[in-house]
PDB file of C-alpha atoms in Angstrom:
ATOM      1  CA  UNK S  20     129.583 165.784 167.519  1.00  0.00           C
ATOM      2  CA  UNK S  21     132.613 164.542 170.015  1.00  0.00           C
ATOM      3  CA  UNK S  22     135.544 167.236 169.565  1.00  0.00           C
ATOM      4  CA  UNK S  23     138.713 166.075 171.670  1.00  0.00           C
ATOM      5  CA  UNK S  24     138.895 167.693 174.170  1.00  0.00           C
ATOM      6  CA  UNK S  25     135.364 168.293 174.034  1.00  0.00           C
ATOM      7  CA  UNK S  26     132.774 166.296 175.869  1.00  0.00           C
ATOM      8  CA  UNK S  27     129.442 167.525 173.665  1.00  0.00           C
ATOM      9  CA  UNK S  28     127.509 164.685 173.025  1.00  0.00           C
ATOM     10  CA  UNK S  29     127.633 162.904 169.299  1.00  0.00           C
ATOM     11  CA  UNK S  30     124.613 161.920 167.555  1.00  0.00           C
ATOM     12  CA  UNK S  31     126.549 158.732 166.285  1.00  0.00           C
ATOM     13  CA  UNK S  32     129.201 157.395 168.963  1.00  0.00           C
ATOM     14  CA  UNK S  33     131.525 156.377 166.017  1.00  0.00           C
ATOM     15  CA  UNK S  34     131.638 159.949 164.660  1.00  0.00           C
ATOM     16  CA  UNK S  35     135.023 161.686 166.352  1.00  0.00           C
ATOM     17  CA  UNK S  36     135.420 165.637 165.340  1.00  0.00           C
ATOM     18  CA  UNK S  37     138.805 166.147 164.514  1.00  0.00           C
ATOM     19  CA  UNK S  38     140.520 167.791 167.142  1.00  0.00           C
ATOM     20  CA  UNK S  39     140.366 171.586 167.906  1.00  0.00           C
ATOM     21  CA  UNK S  40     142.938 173.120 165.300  1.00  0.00           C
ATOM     22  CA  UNK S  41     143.371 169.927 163.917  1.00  0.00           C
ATOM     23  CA  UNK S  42     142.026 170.831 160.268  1.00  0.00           C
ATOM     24  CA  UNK S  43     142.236 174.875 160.759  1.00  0.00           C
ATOM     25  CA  UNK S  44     142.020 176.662 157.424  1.00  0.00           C
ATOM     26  CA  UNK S  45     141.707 173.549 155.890  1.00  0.00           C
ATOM     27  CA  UNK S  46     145.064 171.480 156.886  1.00  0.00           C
ATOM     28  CA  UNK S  47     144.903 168.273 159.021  1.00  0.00           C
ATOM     29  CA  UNK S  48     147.097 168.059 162.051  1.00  0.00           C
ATOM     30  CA  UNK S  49     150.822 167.067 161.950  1.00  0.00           C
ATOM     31  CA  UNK S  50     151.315 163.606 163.912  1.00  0.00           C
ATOM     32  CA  UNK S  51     154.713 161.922 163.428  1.00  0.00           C
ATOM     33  CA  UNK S  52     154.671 158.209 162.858  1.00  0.00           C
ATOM     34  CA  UNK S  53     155.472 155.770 166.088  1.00  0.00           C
ATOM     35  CA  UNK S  54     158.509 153.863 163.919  1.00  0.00           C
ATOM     36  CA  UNK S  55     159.723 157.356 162.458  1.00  0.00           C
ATOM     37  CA  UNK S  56     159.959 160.871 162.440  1.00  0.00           C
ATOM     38  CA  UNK S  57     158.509 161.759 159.218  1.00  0.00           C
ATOM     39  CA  UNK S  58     154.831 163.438 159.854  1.00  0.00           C
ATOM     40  CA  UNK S  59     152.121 161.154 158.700  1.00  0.00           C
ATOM     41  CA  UNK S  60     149.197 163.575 158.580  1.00  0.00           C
ATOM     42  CA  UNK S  61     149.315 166.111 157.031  1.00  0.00           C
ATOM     43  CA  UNK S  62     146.978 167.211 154.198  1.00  0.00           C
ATOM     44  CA  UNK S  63     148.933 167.132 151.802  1.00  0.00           C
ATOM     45  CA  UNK S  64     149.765 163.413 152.503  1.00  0.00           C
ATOM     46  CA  UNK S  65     146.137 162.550 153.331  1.00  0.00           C
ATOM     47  CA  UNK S  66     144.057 164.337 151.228  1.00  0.00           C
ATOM     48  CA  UNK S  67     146.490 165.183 148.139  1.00  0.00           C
ATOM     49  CA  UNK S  68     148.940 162.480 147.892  1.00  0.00           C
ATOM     50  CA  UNK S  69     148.900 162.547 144.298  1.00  0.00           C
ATOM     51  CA  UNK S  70     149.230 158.316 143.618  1.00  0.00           C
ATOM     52  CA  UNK S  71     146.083 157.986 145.427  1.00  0.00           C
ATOM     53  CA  UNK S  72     143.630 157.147 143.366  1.00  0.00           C
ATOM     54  CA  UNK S  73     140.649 159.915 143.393  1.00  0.00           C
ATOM     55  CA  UNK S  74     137.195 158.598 142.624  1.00  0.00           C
ATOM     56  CA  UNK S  75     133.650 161.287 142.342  1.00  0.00           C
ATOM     57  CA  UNK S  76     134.057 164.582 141.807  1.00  0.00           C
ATOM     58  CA  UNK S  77     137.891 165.912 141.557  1.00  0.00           C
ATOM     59  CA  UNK S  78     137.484 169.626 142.354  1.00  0.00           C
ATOM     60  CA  UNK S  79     134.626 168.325 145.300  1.00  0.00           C
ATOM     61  CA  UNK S  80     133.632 170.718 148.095  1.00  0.00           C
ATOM     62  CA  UNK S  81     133.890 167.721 150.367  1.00  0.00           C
ATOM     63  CA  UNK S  82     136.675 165.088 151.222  1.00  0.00           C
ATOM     64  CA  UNK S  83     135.760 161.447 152.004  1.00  0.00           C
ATOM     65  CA  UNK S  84     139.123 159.332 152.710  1.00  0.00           C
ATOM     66  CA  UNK S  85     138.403 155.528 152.406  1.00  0.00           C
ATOM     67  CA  UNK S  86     140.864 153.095 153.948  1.00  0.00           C
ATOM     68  CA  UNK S  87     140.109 149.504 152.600  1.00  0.00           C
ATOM     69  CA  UNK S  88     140.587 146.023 152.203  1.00  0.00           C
ATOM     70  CA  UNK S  89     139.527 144.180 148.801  1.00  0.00           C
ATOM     71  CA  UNK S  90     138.851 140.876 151.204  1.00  0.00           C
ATOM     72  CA  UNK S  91     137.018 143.082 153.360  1.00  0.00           C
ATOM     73  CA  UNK S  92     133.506 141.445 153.439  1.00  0.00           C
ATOM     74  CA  UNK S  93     131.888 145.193 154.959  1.00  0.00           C
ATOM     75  CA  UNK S  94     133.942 147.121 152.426  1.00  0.00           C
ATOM     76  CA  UNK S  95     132.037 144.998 149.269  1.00  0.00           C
ATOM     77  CA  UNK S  96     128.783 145.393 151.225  1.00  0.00           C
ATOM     78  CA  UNK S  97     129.312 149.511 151.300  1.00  0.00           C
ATOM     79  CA  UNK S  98     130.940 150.047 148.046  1.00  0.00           C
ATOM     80  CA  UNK S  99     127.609 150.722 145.970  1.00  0.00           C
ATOM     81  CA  UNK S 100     125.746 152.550 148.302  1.00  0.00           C
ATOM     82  CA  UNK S 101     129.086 154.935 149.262  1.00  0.00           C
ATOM     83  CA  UNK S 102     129.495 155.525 145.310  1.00  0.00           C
ATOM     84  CA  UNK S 103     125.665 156.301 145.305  1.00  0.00           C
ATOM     85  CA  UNK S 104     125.964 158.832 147.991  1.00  0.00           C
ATOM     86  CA  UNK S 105     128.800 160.091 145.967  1.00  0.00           C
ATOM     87  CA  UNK S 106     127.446 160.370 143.192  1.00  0.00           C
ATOM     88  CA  UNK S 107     123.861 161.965 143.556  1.00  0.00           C
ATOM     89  CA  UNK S 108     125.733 164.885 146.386  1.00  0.00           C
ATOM     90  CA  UNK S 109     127.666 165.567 143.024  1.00  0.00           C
ATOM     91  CA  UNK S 110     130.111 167.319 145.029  1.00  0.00           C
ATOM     92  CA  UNK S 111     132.190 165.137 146.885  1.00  0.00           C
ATOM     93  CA  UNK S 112     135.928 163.991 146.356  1.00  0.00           C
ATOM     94  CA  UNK S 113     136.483 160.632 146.937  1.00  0.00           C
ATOM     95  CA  UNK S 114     140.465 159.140 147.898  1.00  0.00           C
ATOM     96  CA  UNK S 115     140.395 155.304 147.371  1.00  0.00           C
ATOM     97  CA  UNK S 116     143.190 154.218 150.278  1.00  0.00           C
ATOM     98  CA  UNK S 117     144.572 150.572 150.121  1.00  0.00           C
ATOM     99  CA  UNK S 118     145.269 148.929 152.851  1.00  0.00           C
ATOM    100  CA  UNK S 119     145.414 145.494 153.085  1.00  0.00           C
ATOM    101  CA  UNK S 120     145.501 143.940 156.772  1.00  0.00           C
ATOM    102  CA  UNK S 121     143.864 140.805 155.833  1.00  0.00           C
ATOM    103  CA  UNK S 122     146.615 138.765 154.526  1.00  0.00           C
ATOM    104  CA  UNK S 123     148.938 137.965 151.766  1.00  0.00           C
ATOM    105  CA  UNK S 124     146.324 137.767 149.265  1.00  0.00           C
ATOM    106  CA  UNK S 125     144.672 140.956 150.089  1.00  0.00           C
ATOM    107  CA  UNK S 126     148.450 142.582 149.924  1.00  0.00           C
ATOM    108  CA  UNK S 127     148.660 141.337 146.404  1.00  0.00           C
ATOM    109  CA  UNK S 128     145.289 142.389 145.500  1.00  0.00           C
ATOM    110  CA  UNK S 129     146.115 146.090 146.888  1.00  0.00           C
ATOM    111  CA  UNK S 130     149.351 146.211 144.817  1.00  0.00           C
ATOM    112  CA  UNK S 131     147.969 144.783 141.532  1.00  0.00           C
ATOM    113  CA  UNK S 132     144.899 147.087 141.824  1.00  0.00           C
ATOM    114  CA  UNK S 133     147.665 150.267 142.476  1.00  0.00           C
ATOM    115  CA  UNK S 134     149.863 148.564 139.634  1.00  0.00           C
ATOM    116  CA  UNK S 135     146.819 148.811 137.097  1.00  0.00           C
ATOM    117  CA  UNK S 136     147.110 152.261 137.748  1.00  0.00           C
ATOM    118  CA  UNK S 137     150.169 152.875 135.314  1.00  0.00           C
ATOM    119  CA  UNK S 138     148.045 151.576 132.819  1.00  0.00           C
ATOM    120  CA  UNK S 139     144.870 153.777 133.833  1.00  0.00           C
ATOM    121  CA  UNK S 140     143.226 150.796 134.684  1.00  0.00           C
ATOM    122  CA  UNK S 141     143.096 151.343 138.577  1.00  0.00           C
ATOM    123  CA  UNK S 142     139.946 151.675 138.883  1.00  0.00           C
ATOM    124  CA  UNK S 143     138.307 148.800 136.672  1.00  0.00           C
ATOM    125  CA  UNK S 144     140.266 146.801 139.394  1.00  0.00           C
ATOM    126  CA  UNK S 145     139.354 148.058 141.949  1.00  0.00           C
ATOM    127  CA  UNK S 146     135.412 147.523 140.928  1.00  0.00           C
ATOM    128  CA  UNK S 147     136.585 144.475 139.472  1.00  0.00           C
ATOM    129  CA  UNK S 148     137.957 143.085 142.842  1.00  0.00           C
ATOM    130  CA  UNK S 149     135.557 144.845 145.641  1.00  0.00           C
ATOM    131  CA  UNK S 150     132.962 143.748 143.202  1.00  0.00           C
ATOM    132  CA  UNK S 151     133.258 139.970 143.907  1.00  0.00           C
ATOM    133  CA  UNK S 152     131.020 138.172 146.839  1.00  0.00           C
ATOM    134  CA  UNK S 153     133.354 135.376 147.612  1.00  0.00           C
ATOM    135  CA  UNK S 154     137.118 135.699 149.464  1.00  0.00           C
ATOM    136  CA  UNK S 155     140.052 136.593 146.383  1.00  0.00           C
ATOM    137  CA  UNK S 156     142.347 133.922 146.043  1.00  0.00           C
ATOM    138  CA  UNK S 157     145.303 135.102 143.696  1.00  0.00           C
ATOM    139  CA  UNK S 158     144.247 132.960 140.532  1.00  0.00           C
ATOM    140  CA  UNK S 159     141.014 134.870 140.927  1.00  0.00           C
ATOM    141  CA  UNK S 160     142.797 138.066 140.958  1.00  0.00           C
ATOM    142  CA  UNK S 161     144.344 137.453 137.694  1.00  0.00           C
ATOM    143  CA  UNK S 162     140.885 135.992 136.470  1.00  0.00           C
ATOM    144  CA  UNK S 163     138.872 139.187 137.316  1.00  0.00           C
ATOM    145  CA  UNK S 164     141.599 141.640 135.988  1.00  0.00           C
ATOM    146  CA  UNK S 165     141.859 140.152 132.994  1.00  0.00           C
ATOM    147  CA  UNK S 166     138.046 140.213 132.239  1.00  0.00           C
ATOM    148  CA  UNK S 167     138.115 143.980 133.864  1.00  0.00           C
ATOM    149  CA  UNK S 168     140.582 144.831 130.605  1.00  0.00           C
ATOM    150  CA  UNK S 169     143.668 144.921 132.317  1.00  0.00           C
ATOM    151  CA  UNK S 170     146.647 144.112 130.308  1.00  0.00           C
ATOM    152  CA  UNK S 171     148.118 141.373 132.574  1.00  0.00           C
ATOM    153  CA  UNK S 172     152.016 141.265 130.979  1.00  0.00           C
ATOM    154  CA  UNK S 173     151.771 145.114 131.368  1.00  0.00           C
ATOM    155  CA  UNK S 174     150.811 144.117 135.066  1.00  0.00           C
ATOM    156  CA  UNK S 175     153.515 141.993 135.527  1.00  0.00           C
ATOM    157  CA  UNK S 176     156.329 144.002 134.466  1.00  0.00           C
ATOM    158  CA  UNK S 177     154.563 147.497 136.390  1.00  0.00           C
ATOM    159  CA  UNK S 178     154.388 145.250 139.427  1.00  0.00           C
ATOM    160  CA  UNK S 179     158.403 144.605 139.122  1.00  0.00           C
ATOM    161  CA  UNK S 180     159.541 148.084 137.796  1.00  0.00           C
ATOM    162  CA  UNK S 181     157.508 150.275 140.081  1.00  0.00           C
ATOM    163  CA  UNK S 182     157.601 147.932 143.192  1.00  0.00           C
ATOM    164  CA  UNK S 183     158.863 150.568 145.134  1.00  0.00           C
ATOM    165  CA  UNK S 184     156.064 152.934 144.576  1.00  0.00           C
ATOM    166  CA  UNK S 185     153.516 150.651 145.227  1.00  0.00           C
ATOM    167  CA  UNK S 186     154.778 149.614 148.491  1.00  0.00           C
ATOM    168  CA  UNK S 187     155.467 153.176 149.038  1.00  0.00           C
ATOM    169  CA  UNK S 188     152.128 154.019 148.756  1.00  0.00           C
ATOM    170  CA  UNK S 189     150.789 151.296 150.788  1.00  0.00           C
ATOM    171  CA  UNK S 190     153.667 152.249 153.197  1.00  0.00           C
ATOM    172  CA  UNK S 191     152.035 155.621 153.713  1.00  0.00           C
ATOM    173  CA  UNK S 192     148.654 154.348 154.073  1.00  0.00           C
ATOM    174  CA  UNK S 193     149.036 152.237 156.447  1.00  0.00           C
ATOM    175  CA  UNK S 194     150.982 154.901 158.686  1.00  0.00           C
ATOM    176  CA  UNK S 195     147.926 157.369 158.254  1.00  0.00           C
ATOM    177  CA  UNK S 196     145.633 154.633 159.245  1.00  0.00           C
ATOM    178  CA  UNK S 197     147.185 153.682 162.604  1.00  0.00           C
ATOM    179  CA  UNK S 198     148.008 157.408 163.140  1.00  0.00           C
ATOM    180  CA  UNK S 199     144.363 157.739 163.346  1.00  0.00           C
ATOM    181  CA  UNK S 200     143.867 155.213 165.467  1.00  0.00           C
ATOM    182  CA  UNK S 201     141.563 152.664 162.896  1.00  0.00           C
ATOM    183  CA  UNK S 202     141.334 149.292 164.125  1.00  0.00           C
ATOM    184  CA  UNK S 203     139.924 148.157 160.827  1.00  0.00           C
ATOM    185  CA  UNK S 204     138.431 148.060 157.381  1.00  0.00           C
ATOM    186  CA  UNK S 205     136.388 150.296 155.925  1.00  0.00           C
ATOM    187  CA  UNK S 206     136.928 153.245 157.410  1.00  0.00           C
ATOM    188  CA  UNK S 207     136.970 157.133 156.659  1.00  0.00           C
ATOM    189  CA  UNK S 208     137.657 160.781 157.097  1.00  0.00           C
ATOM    190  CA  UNK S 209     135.045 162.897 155.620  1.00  0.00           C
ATOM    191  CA  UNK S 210     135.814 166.359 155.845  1.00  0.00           C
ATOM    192  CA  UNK S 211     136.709 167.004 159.623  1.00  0.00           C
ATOM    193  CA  UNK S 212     135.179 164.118 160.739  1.00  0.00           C
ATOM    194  CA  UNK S 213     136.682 160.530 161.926  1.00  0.00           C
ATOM    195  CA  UNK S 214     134.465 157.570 161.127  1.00  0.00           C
ATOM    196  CA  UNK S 215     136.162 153.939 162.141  1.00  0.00           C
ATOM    197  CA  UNK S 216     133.542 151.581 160.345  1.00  0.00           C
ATOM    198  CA  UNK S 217     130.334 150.923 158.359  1.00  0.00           C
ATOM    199  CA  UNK S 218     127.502 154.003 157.765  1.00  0.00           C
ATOM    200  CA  UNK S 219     124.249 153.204 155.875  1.00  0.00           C
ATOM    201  CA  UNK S 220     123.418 155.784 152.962  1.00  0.00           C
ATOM    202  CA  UNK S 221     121.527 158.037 155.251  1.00  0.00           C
ATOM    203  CA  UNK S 222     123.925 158.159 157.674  1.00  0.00           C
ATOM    204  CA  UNK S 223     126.763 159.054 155.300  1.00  0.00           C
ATOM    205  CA  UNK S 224     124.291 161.642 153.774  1.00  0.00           C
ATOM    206  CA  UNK S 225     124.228 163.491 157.040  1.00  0.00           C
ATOM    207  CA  UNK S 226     127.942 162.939 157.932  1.00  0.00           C
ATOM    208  CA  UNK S 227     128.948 165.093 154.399  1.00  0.00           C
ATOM    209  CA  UNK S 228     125.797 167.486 155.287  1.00  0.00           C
ATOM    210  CA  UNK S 229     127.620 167.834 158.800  1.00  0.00           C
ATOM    211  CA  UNK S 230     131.303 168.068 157.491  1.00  0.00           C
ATOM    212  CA  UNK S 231     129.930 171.028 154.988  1.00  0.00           C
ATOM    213  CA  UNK S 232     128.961 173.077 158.219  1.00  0.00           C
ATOM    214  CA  UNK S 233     132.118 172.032 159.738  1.00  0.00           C
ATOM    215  CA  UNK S 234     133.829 173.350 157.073  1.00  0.00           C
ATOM    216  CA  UNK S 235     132.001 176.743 157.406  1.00  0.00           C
ATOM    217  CA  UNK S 236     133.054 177.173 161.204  1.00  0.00           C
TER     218      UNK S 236
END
């Protein structure tokens, strides 16, 4: 694997190792946002922000951070086989990350999706929404929550009263993601490792298998 400031070469070219130091003892490395002074990540704020949605196994031996985009026609593709690979490793922690880059309506997806969270509906939403084959329109939206058992005036009134959250959240998201340099949906930290775009199952089998000996060095 590609360290910086290491020129060992990487068995896939997308893979970046996490700087030396970068996650020592277990912490990511503080980088300050380019609009602000407030640091952006650190693990706390990546791994542990606690209104991110957390997905697999909570108390995981492994960290996968997804970054993604409900109109994302890649993230729909990977969402069953990443929750496969989740699920039959059994041991890996999964942070859902919305960020929508793809226009208004993917915006309002990410913020109804993080608003069905104060009903504990966030993720039938999500699956509800990255589910679909065809580009979300906002009528669809409402269509596909409401048949996921979302309680749309509850929606309505959590998308008004905790606005500020919710953009919050999406705020800080979207900092982490151009922090590390993404260009794009899907794309990932698991464990120490950087991975800006699409991995088939196998791949992301050997990427956890490789952040696990990571982890031990």
């Amino acid at each position: 694997m590609t360290g910086f400031g290491n020129d060992a070469p990487s068995r896939r070219a997308a893979l970046t190792l996490i700087g030396v130091g970068a996650l020592a003892a277990g912490g990511i490395v503080s980088a300050r946002a380019a609009t602000g002074d407030d640091e952006v990540l650190t693990e706390a704020k990546v791994l542990r922000d606690p209104d991110t949605p957390v997905a697999g196994n909570p108390d995981g031996n492994i960290t996968i951070v997804e970054w993604s985009d409900y109109n994302c026609p890649y993230c729909r593709k990977l969402e069953p086989e990443l929750r496969q690979v989740v699920q039959d490793d059994g041991k890996v922690r999964l942070v859902m990350k919305d960020w929508p880059i793809l226009g208004p309506v993917s915006v309002t997806a990410a913020r109804s999706a993080l608003a069905a969270k104060f009903q504990d509906k966030y993720h039938q939403a999500h699956d509800a929404m990255i589910g679909v084959s065809s580009r979300l329109t906002e009528p669809r939206i409402n269509e596909l929550l409401a048949a996921a058992g979302v309680d749309m005036d509850r929606l309505k009134r959590d998308l008004t009263g905790h606005a500020k959250d919710i953009d919050a959240i999406l705020k800080r998201n979207n900092e982490q993601a151009e922090a590390f340099g993404f260009q794009g949906t899907p794309s990932f930290i698991v464990g120490k490792y950087r991975v800006p775009g699409v991995l088939s199952m196998t791949e992301f089998e050997q990427v956890i298998a490789d952040a696990r000996k990571a982890r031990m060095n």
